[in-house]
Coordinates of N, CA and C in Angstrom, one line a residue:
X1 N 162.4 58.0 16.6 CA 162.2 59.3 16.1 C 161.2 60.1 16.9
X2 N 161.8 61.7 17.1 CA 160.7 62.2 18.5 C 160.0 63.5 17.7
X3 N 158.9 63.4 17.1 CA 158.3 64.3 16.0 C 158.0 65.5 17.0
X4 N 157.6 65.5 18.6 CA 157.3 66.4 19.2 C 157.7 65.9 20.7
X5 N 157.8 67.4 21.2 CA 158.0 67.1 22.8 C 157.4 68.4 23.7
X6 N 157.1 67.5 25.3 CA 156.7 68.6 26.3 C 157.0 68.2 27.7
X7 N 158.3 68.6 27.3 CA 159.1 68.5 28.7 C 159.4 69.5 29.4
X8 N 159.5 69.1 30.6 CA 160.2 70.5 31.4 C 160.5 69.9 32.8
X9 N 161.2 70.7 33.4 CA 162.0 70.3 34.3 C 162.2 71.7 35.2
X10 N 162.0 71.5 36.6 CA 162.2 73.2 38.0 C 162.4 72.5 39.1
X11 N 163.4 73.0 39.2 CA 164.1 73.6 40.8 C 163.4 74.1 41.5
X12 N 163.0 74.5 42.7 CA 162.6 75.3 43.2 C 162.0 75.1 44.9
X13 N 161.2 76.0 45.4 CA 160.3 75.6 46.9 C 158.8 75.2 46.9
X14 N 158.7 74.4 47.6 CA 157.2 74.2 47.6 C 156.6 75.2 48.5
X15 N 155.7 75.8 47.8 CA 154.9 76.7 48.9 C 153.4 76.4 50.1
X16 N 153.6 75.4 49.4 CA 152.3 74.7 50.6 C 152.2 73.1 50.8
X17 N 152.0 72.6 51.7 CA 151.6 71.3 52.2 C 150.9 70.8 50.9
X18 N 151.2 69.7 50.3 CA 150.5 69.2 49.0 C 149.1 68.4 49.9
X19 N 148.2 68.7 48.8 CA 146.8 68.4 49.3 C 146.4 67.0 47.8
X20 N 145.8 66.3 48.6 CA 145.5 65.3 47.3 C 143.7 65.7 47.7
X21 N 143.5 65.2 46.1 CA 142.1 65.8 45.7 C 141.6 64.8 45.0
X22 N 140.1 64.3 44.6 CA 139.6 63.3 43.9 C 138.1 63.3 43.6
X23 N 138.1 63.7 42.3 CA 137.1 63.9 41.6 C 136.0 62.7 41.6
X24 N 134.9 62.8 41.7 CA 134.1 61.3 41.7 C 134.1 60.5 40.7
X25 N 134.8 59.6 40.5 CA 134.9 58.7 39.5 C 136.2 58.6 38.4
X26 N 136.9 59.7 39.2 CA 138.6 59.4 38.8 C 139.1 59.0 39.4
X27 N 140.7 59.1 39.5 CA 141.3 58.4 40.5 C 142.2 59.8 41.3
X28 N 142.4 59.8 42.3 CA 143.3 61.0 43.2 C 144.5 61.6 42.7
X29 N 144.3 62.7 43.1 CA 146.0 63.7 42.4 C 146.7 64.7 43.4
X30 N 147.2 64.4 43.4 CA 148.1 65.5 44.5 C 148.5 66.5 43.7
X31 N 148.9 67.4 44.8 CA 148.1 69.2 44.1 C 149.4 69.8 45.0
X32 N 150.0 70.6 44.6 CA 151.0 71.7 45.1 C 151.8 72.7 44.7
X33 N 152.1 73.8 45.1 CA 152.7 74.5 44.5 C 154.1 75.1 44.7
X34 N 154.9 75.2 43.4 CA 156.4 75.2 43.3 C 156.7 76.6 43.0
X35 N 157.7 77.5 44.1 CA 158.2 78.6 43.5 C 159.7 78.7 43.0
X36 N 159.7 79.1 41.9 CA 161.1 79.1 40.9 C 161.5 80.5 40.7
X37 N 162.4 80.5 41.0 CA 163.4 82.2 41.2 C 164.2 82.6 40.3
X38 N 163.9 83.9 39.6 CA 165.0 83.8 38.5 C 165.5 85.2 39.0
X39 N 166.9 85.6 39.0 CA 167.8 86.2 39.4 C 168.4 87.5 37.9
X40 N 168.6 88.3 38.3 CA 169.7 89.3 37.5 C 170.1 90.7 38.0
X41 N 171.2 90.9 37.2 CA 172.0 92.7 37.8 C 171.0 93.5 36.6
X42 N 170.7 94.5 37.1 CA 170.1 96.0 36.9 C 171.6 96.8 37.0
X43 N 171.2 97.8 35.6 CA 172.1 98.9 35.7 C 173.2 98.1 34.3
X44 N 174.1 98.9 35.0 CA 175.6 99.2 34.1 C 176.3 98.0 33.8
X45 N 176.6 96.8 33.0 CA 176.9 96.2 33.7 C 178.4 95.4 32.8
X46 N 178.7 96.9 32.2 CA 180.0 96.7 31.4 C 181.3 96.5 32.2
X47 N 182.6 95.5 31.5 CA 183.7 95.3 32.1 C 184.6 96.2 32.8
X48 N 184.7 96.7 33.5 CA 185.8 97.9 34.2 C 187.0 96.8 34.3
X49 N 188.1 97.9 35.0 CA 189.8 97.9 34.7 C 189.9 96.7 35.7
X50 N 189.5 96.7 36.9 CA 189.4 95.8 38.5 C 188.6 95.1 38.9
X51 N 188.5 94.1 39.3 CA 187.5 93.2 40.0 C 186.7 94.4 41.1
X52 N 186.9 95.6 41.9 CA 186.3 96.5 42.7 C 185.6 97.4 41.6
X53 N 185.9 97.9 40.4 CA 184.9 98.6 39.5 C 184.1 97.4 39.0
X54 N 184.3 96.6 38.4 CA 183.5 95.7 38.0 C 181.9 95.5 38.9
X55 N 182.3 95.4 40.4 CA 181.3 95.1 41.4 C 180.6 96.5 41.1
X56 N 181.1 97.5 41.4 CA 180.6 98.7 41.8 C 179.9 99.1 40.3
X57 N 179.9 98.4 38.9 CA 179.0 98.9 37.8 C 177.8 98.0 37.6
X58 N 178.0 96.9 38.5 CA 176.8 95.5 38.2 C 175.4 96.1 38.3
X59 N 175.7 96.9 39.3 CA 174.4 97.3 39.5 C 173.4 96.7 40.5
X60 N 172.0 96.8 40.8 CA 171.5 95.8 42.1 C 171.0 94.9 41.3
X61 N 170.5 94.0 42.0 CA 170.5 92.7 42.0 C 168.6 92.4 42.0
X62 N 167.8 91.8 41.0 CA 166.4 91.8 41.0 C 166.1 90.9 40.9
X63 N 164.9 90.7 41.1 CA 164.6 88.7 41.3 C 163.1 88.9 41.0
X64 N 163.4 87.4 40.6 CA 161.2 87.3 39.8 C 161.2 85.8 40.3
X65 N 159.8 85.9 41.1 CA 159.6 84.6 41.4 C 158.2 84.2 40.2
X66 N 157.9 82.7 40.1 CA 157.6 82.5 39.3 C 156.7 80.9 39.6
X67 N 155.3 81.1 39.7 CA 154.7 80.3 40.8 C 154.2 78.9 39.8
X68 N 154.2 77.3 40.2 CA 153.7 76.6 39.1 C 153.5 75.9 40.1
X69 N 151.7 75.3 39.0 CA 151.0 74.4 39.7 C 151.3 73.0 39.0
X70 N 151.9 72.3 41.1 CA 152.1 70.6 40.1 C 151.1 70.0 40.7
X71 N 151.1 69.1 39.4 CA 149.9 68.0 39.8 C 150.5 66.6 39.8
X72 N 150.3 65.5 40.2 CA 150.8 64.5 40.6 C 149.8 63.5 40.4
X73 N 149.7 62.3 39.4 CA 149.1 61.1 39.2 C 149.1 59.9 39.3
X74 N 150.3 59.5 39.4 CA 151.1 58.3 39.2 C 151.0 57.8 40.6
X75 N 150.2 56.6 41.0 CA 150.2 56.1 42.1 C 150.9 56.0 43.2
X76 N 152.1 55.8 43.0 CA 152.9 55.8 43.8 C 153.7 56.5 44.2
X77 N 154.4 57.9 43.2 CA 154.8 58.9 43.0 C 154.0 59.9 43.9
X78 N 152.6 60.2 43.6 CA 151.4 60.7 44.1 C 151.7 60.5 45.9
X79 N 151.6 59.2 46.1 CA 151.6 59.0 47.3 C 152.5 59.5 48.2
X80 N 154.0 59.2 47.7 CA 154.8 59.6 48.5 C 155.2 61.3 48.3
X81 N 154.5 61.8 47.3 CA 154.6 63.1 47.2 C 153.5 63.8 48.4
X82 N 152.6 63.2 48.1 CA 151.6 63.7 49.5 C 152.1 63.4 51.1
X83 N 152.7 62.3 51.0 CA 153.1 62.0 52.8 C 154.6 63.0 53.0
X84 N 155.6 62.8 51.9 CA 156.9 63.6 52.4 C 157.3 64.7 52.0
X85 N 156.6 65.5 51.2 CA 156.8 66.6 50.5 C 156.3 67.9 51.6
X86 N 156.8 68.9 51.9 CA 156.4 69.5 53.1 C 156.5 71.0 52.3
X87 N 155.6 72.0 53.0 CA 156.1 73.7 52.4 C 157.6 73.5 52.9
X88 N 158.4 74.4 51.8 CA 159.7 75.0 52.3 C 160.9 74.1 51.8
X89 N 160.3 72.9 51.5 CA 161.1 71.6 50.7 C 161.7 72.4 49.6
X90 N 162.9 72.0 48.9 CA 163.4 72.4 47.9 C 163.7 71.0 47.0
X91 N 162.9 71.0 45.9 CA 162.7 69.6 45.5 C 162.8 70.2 43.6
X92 N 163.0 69.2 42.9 CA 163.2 68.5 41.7 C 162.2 68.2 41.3
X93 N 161.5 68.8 40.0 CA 160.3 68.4 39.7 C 160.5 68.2 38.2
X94 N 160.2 67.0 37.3 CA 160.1 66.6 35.5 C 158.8 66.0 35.7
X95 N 158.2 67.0 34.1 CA 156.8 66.6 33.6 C 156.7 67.2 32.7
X96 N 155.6 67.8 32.4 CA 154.7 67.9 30.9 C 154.2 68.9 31.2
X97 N 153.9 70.1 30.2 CA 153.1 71.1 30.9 C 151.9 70.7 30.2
X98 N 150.3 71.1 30.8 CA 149.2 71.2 30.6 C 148.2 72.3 30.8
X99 N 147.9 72.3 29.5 CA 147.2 73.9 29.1 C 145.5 73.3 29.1
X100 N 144.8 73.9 30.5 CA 143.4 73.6 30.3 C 142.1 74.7 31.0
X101 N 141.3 74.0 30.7 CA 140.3 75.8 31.2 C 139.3 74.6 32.5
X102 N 138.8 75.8 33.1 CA 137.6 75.4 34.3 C 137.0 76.4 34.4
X103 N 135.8 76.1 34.6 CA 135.0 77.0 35.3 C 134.6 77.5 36.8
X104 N 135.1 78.9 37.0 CA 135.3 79.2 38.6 C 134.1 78.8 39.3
X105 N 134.1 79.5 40.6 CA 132.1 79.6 41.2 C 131.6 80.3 40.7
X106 N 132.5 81.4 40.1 CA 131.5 82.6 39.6 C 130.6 82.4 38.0
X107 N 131.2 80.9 37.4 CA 131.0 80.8 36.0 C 131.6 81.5 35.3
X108 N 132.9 81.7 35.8 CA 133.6 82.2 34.7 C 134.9 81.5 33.9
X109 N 134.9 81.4 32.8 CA 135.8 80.2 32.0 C 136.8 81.0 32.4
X110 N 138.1 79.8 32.9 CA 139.5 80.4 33.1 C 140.5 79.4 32.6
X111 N 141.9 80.1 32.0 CA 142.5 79.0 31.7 C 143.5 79.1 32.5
X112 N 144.0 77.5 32.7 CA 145.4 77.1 34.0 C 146.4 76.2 33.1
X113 N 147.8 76.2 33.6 CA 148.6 76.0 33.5 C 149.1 75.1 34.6
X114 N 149.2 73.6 33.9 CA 149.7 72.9 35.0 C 150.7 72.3 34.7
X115 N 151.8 71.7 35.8 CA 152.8 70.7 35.7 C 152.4 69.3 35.8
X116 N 152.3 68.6 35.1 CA 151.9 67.1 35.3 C 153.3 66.0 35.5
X117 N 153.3 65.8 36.6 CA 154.5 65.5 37.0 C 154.8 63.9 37.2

């Protein structure tokens, strides 16, 4: 019986060389970031008589990219996410999302959004 869940699952490109990071007295996490593209027609975008009016009422075409921070724990997962994962990869990412706050340099509380993957 599953009383709750926090799953998620993206498609998408990695935008940077994953960097592993390691806080003193934890254990190392690899860090990178995934861009996810979501796609639609603008405008008109009811059925006409022809496949050529149909095109010609869709309207253009707009896109939203949509940036997420993964994080990476799992020892061995971690590892080989750091050695073969490259910017520009288009890769498959399932995890958990994680809602938490830090403090910047400036001292200012912020909260992040991360994929725990």
């Amino acid at each position: 019986l599953v009383s709750a869940m926090n799953r998620v699952q993206l498609l998408g490109r990695v935008g940077q060389d994953p960097i592993m990071r390691q806080v003193e007295g934890k254990n190392p996490v690899t860090i990178f970031s995934l861009a996810t593209n979501e796609m639609w027609r603008t405008g008109d975008s009811e059925m006409g008589q022809g496949a050529l009016l149909l095109l010609c009422t869709l309207g253009d075409i707009s896109q939203k990219t949509t940036w997420h921070r993964i994080s990476v724990f799992r020892p061995g997962l971690r590892d080989v996410t750091y050695q073969y994962v490259r910017k520009g990869s288009r890769i498959f990412v399932e995890g958990k999302i994680d809602y938490g706050e830090y403090t910047d340099k400036n001292n200012v509380r912020r909260q992040a959004t991360t994929i725990i993957a």
